[in-house]
Every structure is written in structure tokens, then in C-alpha cells.
Coordinates of C-alpha atoms and ligand atoms in Angstrom, one line a residue:
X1 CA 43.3 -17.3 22.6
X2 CA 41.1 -20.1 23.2
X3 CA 39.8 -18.3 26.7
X4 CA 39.2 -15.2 24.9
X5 CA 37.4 -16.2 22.3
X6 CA 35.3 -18.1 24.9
X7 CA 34.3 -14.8 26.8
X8 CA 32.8 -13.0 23.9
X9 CA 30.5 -15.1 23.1
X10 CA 30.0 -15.6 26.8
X11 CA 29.1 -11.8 26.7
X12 CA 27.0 -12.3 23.8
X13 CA 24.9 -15.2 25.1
X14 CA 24.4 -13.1 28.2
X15 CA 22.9 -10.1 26.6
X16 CA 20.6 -11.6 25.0
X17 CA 17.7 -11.6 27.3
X18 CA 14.4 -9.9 24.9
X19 CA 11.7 -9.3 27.6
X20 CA 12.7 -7.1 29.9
X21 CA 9.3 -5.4 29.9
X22 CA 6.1 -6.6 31.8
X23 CA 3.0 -7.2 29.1
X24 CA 5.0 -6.3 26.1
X25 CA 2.8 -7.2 23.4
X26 CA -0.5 -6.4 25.0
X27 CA -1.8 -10.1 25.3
X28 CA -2.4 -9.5 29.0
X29 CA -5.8 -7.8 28.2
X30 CA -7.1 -4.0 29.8
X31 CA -8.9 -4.8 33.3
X32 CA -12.5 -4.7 33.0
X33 CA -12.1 -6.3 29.8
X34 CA -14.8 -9.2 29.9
X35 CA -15.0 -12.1 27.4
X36 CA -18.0 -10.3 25.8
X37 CA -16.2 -7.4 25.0
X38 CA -15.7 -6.9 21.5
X39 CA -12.6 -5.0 20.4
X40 CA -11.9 -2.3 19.1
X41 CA -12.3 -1.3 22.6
X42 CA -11.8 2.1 23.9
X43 CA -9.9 2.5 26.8
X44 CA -10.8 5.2 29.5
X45 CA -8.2 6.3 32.3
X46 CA -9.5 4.7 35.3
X47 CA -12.1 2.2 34.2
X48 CA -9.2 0.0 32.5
X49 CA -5.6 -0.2 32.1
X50 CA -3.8 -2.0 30.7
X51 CA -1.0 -4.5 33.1
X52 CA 2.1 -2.7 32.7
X53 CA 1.5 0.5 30.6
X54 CA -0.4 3.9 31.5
X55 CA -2.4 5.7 28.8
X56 CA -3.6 9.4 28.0
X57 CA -5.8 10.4 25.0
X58 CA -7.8 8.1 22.9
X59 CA -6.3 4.8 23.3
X60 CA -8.0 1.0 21.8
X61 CA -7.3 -2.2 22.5
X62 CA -7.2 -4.0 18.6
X63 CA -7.6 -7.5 17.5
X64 CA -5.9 -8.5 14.3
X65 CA -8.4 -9.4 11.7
X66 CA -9.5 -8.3 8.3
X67 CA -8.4 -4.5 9.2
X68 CA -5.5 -4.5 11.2
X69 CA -2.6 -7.1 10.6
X70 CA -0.2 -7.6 13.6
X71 CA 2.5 -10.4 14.3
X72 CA 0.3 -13.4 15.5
X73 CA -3.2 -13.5 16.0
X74 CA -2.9 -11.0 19.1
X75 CA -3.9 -8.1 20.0
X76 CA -2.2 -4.5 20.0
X77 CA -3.3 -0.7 21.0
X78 CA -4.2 1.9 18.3
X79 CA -3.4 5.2 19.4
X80 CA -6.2 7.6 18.0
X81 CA -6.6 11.4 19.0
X82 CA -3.8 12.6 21.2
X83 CA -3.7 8.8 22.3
X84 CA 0.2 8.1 23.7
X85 CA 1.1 4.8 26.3
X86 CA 4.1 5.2 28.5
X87 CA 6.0 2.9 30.6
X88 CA 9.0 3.1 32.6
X89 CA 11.6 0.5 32.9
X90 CA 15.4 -0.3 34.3
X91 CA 18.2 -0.2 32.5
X92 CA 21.1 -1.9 33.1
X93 CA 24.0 0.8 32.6
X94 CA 26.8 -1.8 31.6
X95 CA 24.8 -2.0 28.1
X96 CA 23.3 -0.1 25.5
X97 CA 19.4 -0.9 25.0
X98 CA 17.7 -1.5 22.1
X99 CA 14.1 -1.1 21.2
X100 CA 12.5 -3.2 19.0
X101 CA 8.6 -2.7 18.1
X102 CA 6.0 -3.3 15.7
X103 CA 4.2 -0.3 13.6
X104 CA 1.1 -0.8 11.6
X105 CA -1.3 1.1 10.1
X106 CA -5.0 0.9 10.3
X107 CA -5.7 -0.2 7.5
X108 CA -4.4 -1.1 4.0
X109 CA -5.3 2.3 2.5
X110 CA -3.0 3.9 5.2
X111 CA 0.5 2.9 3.3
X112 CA 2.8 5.4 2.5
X113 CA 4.1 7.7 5.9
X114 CA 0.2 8.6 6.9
X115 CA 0.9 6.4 10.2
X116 CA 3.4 7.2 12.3
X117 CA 4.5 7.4 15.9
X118 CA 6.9 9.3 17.9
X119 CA 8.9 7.2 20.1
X120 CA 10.4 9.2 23.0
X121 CA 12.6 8.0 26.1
X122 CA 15.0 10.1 28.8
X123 CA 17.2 11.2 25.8
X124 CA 15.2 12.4 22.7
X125 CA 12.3 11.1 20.2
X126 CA 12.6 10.0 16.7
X127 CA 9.4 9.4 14.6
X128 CA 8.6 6.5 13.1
X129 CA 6.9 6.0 9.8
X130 CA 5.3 2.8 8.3
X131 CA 6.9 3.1 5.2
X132 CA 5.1 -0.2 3.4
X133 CA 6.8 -1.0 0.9
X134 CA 9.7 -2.8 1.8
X135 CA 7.4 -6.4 3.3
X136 CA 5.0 -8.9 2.5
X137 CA 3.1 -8.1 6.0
X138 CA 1.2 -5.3 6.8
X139 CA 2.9 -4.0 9.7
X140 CA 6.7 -3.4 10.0
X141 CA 9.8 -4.2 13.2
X142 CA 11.4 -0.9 14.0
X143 CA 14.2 -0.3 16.7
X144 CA 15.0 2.4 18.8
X145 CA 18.4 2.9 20.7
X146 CA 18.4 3.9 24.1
X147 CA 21.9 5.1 25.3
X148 CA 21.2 7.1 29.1
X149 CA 18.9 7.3 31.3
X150 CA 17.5 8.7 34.4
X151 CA 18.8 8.7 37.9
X152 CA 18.3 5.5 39.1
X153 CA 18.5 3.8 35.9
X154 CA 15.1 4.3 34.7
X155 CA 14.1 5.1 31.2
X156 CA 10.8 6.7 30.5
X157 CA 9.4 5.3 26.9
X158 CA 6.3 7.2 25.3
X159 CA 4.6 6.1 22.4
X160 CA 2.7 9.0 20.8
X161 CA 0.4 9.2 17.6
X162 CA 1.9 11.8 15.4
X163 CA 0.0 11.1 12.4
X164 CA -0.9 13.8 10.1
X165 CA -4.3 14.2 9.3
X166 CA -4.0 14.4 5.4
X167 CA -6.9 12.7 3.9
X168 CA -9.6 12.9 5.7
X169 CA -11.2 9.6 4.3
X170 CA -8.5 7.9 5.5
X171 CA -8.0 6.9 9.7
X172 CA -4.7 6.2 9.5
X173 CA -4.2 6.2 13.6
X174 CA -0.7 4.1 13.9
X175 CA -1.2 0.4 15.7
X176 CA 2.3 -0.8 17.8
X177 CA 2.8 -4.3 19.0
X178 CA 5.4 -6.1 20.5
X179 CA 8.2 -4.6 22.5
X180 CA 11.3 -6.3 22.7
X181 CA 14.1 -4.6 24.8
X182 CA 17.2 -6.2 23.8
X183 CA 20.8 -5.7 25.8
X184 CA 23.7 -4.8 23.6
X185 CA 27.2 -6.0 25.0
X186 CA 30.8 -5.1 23.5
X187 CA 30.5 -5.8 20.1
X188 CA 32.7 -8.6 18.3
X189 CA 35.9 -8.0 16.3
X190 CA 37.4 -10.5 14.2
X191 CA 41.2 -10.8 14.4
X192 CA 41.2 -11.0 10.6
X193 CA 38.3 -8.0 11.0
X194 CA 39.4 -4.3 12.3
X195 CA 36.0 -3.0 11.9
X196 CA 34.6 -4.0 15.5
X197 CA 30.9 -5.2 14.6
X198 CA 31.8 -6.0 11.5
X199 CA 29.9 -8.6 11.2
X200 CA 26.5 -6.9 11.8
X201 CA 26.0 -9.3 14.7
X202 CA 25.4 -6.7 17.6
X203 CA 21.9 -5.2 17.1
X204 CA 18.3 -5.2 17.5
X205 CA 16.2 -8.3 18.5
X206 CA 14.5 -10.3 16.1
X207 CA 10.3 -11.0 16.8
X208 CA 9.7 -14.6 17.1
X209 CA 7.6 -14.2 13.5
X210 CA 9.4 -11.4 11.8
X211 CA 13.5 -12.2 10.6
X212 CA 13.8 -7.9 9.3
X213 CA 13.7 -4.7 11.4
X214 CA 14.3 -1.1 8.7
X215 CA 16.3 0.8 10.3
X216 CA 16.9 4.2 8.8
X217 CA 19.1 8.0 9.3
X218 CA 20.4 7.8 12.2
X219 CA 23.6 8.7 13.5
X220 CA 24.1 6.2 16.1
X221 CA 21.6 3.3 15.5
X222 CA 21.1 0.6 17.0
X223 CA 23.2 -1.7 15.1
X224 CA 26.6 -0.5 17.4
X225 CA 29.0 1.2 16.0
X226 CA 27.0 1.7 12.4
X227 CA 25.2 5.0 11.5
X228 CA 22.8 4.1 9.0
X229 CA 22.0 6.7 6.2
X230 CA 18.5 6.3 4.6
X231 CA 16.9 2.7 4.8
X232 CA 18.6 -0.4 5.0
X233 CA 16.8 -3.7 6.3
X234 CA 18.6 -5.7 9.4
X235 CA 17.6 -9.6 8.3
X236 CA 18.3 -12.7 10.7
X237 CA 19.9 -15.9 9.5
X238 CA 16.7 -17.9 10.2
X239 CA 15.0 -16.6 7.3
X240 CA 17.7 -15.0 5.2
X241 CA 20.6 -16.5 3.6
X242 CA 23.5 -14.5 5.1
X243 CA 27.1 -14.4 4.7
X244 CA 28.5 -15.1 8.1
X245 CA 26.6 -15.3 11.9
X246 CA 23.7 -14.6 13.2
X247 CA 22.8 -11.2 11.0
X248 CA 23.1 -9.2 8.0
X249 CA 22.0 -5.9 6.6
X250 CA 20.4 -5.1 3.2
X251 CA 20.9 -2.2 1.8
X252 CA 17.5 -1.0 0.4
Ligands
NAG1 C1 -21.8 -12.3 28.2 O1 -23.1 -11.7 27.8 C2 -24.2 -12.5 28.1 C3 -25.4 -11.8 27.5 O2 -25.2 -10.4 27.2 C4 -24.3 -12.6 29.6 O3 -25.4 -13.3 30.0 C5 -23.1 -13.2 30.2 O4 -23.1 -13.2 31.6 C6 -21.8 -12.5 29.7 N1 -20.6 -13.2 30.2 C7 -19.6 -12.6 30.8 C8 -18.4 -13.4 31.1 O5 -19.6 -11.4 31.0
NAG2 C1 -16.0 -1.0 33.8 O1 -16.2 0.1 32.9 C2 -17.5 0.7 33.1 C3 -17.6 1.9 32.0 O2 -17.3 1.4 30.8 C4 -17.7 1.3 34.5 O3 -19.0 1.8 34.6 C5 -17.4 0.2 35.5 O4 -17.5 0.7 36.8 C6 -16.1 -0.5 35.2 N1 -15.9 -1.6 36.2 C7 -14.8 -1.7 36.9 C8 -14.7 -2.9 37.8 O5 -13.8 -0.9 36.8
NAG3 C1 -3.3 13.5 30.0 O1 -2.9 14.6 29.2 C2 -3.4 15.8 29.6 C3 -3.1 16.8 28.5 O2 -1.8 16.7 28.0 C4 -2.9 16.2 30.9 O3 -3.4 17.4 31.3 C5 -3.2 15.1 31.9 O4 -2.6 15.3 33.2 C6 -2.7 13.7 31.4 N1 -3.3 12.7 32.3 C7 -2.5 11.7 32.8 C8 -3.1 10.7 33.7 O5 -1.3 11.7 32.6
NAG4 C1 -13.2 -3.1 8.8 O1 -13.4 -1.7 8.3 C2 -14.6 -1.5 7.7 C3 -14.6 -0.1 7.1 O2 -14.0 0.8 7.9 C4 -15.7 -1.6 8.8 O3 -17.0 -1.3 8.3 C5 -15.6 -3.0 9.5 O4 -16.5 -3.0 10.5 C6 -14.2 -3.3 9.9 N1 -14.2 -4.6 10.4 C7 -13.7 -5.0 11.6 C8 -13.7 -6.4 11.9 O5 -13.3 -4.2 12.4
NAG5 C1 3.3 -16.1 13.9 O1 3.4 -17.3 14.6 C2 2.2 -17.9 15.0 C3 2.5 -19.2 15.8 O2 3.8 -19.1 16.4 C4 1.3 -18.2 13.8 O3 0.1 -18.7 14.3 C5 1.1 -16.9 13.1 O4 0.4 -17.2 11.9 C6 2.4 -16.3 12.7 N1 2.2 -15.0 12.0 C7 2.8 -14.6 11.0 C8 2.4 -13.3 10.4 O5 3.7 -15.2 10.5
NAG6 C1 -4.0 10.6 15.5 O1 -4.8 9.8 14.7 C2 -6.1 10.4 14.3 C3 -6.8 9.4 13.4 O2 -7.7 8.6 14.2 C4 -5.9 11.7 13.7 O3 -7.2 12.3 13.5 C5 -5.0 12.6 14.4 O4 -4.8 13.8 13.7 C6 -3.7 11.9 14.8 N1 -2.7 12.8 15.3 C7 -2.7 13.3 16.6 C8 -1.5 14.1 16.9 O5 -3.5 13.0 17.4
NAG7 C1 3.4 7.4 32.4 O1 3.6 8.8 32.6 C2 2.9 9.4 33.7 C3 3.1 10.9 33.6 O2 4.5 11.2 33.3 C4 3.4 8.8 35.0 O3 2.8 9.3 36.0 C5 3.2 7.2 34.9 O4 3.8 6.7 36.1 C6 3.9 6.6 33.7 N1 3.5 5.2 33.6 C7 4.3 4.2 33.6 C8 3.8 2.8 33.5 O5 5.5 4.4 33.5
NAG8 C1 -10.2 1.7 1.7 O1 -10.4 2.5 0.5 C2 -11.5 2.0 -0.3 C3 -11.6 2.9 -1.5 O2 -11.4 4.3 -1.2 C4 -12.8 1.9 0.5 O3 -13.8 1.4 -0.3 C5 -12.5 1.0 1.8 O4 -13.7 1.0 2.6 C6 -11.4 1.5 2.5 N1 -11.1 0.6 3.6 C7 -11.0 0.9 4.9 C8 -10.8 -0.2 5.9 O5 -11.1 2.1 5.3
NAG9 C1 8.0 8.7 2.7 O1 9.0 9.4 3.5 C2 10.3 9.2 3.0 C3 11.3 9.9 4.0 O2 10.8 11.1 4.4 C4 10.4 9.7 1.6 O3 11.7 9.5 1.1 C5 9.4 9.0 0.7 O4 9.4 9.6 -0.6 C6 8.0 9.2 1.3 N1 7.1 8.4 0.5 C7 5.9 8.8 0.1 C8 5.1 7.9 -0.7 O5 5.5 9.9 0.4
NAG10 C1 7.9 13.8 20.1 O1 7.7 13.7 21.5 C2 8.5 14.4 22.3 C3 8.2 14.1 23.7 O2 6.9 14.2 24.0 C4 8.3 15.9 22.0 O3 9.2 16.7 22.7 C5 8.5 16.2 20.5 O4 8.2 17.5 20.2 C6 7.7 15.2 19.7 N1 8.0 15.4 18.3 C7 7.1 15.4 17.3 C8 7.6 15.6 15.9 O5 5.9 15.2 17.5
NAG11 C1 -7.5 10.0 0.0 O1 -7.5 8.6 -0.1 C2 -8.3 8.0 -1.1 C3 -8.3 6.5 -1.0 O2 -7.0 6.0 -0.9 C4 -7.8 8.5 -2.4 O3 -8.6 8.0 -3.5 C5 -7.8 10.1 -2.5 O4 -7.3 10.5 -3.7 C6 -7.0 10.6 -1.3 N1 -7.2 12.1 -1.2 C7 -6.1 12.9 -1.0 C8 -6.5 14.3 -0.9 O5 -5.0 12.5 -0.8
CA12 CA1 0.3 -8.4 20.5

């Protein structure tokens, strides 16, 4: 009993590895990039990439200030006209991958579902709004499940800008951060539990900064074994006061 209680969390500790991704929150800066540059800087295919992502449309490297909020004091891309990123990476196919990300708007007069971005990987896209009012901060964690893949193992991940164009004194271009890939083993039962991830502890990664990720309508989320109808928050012990573990959920 001892042993097998042993090997769970074994499996646990071991699939909890966050940064499976090369650059993933854009502090490696574009190439020709110098310290005089000011951002917001536009980036142009060929002149500058940036480490670890490819780019198509109109694409700027951000700094957090006054007008854009982000995690940190670091620096993100906006994704303006037809601007999308994309990067490929590996997955391991003995676990279930979850995204975790960062969404803000450009600025405070963006709020309510003017930003968003469509996520898409080798299996589908979901769209993401920045929904607002659920934080303190002005940008929001989101996760995004990745269950196959390509040949080879590779998954394909492409950001996009999908916002609609709705007020036209308002640029409301969506800014992501901070990609955390996050490898979900088998999830825990409790003898004294049935439900297998009961306990809510098999899910997304947490930012270093940020203890809640909104997760909302989908059918297999990435919280295993959960769907999630409309929006609940996923919160992290750290911050939170939870019942039991590592993580809760709050039903909004
Ligand atoms: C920064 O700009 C100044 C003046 O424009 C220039 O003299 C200097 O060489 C630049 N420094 C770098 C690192 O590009
Ligand atoms: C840097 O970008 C400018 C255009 O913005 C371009 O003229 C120049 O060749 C680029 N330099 C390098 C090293 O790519
Ligand atoms: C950028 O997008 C355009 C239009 O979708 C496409 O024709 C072009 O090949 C893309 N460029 C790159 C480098 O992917
Ligand atoms: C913030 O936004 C205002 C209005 O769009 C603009 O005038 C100002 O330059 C921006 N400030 C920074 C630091 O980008
Ligand atoms: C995030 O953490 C860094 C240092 O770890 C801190 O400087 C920054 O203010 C924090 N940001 C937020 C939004 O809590
Ligand atoms: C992207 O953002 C810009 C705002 O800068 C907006 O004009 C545009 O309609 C958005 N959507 C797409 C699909 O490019
Ligand atoms: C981004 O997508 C393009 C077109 O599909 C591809 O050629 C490129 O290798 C991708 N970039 C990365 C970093 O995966
Ligand atoms: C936000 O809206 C207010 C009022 O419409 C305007 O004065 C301000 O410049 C806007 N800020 C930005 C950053 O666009
Ligand atoms: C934002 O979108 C959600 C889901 O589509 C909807 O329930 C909510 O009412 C919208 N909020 C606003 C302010 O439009
Ligand atoms: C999201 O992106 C995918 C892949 O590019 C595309 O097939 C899908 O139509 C897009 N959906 C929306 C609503 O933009
Ligand atoms: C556009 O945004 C401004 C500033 O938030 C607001 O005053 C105005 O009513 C909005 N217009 C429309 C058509 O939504
Ligand atoms: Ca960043």
C-alpha cells in the first residue's frame, strides 16, 4: 500500500516539468533588437524574429507599462492586423499536454470579449476571450489541452488575432505572454475517493505570479477527467485557501 502510494506521487512529481518551450515568454528579445529600440516595435519577417517563434501579419514586441499590463515587468507580442506566431514543439505521447498562457488586452478600455485569440494546434482551435472581470490584473492565465499530435510527435501551436473590430476608437489587438506547457500524468484517486481527479489536482500549470487560470465550456478540459460548463476559476494553494492538495476550483 505503502509502495503504491509512493509511485503516484512519483508520477506526479515527474510530470511536472513547465518549460518545455524555448523563449516562452518572449524575454529573449527579436534579433536586431538594439538597446535603443523603443517598443512597441514592429516586427518584420526577415529583419527580426523572435528566438523560438515564427511570425506572419502585423506582429510587436510590447513592454508592460502604463498601457499594457503583463505578468512581471516583461515584455510580450501584440498581435495587430492578421498578426498570428506559431511554434512547433514535442510531445511526449505517454501524457496529455496542457497549455497555459497569458491574454491581455491593449488597453483598459478593451474589457469585455473585444480581445481575443484563437489558439489552434494539430487537433482543433478554441478562441479565447479576455473576459475581465473575474481579476485584480489586467491580463488573464488561460489553458489549452493538447490531446494528439502529428507524426513524429510534434504539435503545431498558432496564436492568431481574432478580434472583432467593433469600436473603432478602441485597438483592442489581444497581447499573450507566457507559455507554460505542462505534462499531465494518470490522475490520482483516493481510496476513500471513486471520482479519479477528484481532488482537482491534475491540471494546468500555475505562472510563477498568477495562483488562477478560467477555464471555461469545454468538453474535455484541461483539468483531466472534468468538462467544465461555463466559467469556473482553477486557484493554487499558494494563494488560495483550499480544501485539500495542491488545487481547487471556483465555481464562478
Ligand atoms: C544608441 O543611440 C545613440 C544615438 O542615437 C548611438 O550613438 C548609440 O551608438 C546607440 N547604441 C546602440 C547600442 O545602438
Ligand atoms: C535591421 O532592420 C532594418 C530595417 O528595420 C534593416 O534595414 C537591417 O538590415 C536589419 N539588420 C539586420 C542585421 O537584420
Ligand atoms: C504569411 O501569410 C500569408 C497569407 O496568409 C501567406 O501567403 C504567407 O506565405 C505567409 N508567410 C509565411 C512566412 O508563413
Ligand atoms: C499609451 O496610450 C496612449 C493613447 O493611446 C498613447 O498616447 C501613449 O503614447 C501610450 N503610452 C505608451 C507608453 O505606450
Ligand atoms: C511578479 O513577480 C516579480 C518578481 O518575481 C515582481 O517584480 C512583479 O511585480 C510581479 N508581478 C505581479 C503582477 O505580481
Ligand atoms: C486584429 O486587431 C486589430 C486591431 O489592431 C483589428 O483591426 C483587427 O480587426 C483584428 N482582427 C484580425 C482578424 O486581424
Ligand atoms: C510556423 O509555421 C510556418 C508555416 O506553417 C512554418 O514554416 C514554420 O516552421 C513554423 N514555425 C515554427 C517555429 O514552428
Ligand atoms: C480610453 O478611453 C478614454 C475615453 O474614451 C480615452 O480618453 C483614452 O485615451 C483611452 N485610452 C487608451 C489607451 O486608448
Ligand atoms: C462575453 O462573452 C460571454 C460568453 O460568450 C458572455 O456570456 C458575456 O455576456 C459576454 N460579456 C459581454 C460584456 O459582452
Ligand atoms: C481558428 O484558427 C483555425 C486554424 O487557423 C481556423 O481553422 C479557424 O477557422 C479559426 N477560427 C476562428 C473562429 O477564427
Ligand atoms: C466605443 O468605446 C468608447 C470608449 O469606451 C465608448 O464610449 C463608446 O460608446 C463605444 N462605442 C461603441 C459603438 O461601442
Ligand atoms: Ca513576458
Amino acid at each position: 500500500m505503502a509502495l503504491a502510494v509512493l509511485l503516484m506521487l512519483f508520477l506526479i512529481l515527474a510530470m511536472s516539468s513547465a518549460d518545455l518551450l524555448q523563449n516562452p515568454d518572449f524575454e529573449s528579445p527579436p534579433t536586431n533588437m538594439t538597446a535603443n529600440t523603443t517598443a512597441p516595435f514592429l516586427l518584420q519577417n526577415k529583419y527580426n524574429s523572435i528566438p523560438g517563434w515564427s511570425f506572419n501579419g502585423t506582429v510587436w514586441y510590447v513592454t508592460s507599462g502604463p498601457n499594457t499590463s503583463l505578468p512581471g515587468n516583461g515584455h510580450a507580442v501584440q498581435l495587430g492586423q492578421d498578426g498570428k506566431i506559431n511554434r512547433t514543439f514535442k510531445s511526449d505521447s505517454n501524457y496529455m499536454n496542457v497549455l497555459t498562457f497569458t491574454l491581455a488586452p491593449e488597453s483598459k478600455n478593451c474589457s469585455n470579449n473585444f480581445t481575443a485569440v484563437n489558439v489552434s494546434s494539430s487537433e482543433g482551435y478554441k478562441v479565447f476571450h479576455f473576459q475581465g472581470r473575474y481579476g485584480k490584473e489586467m491580463w488573464e492565465s488561460h489553458a489549452y489541452s493538447l490531446t494528439s499530435w502529428d507524426e513524429g510527435g510534434l504539435n503545431h501551436l498558432v496564436f492568431q488575432n481574432t478580434s472583432s473590430y467593433t469600436n473603432s476608437t478602441q485597438m483592442c489587438a489581444p497581447v499573450v505572454d507566457t507559455f507554460l506547457i505542462r505534462k499531465l500524468g494518470a490522475p490520482i484517486g483516493y481510496a476513500e475517493n471513486m471520482l479519479v481527479n477528484g481532488g482537482s489536482e491534475v491540471g494546468p500549470a500555475f505562472l510563477k505570479n498568477s495562483s488562477e487560470i478560467l477555464l471555461n465550456d469545454e468538453l474535455q478540459s484541461p483539468l483531466k477527467q472534468w468538462s467544465v460548463i461555463g466559467t469556473v476559476k482553477y486557484i493554487d494553494s499558494r494563494h488560495y485557501l483550499v480544501p485539500e492538495g495542491r488545487a481547487a476550483i471556483e465555481i464562478l
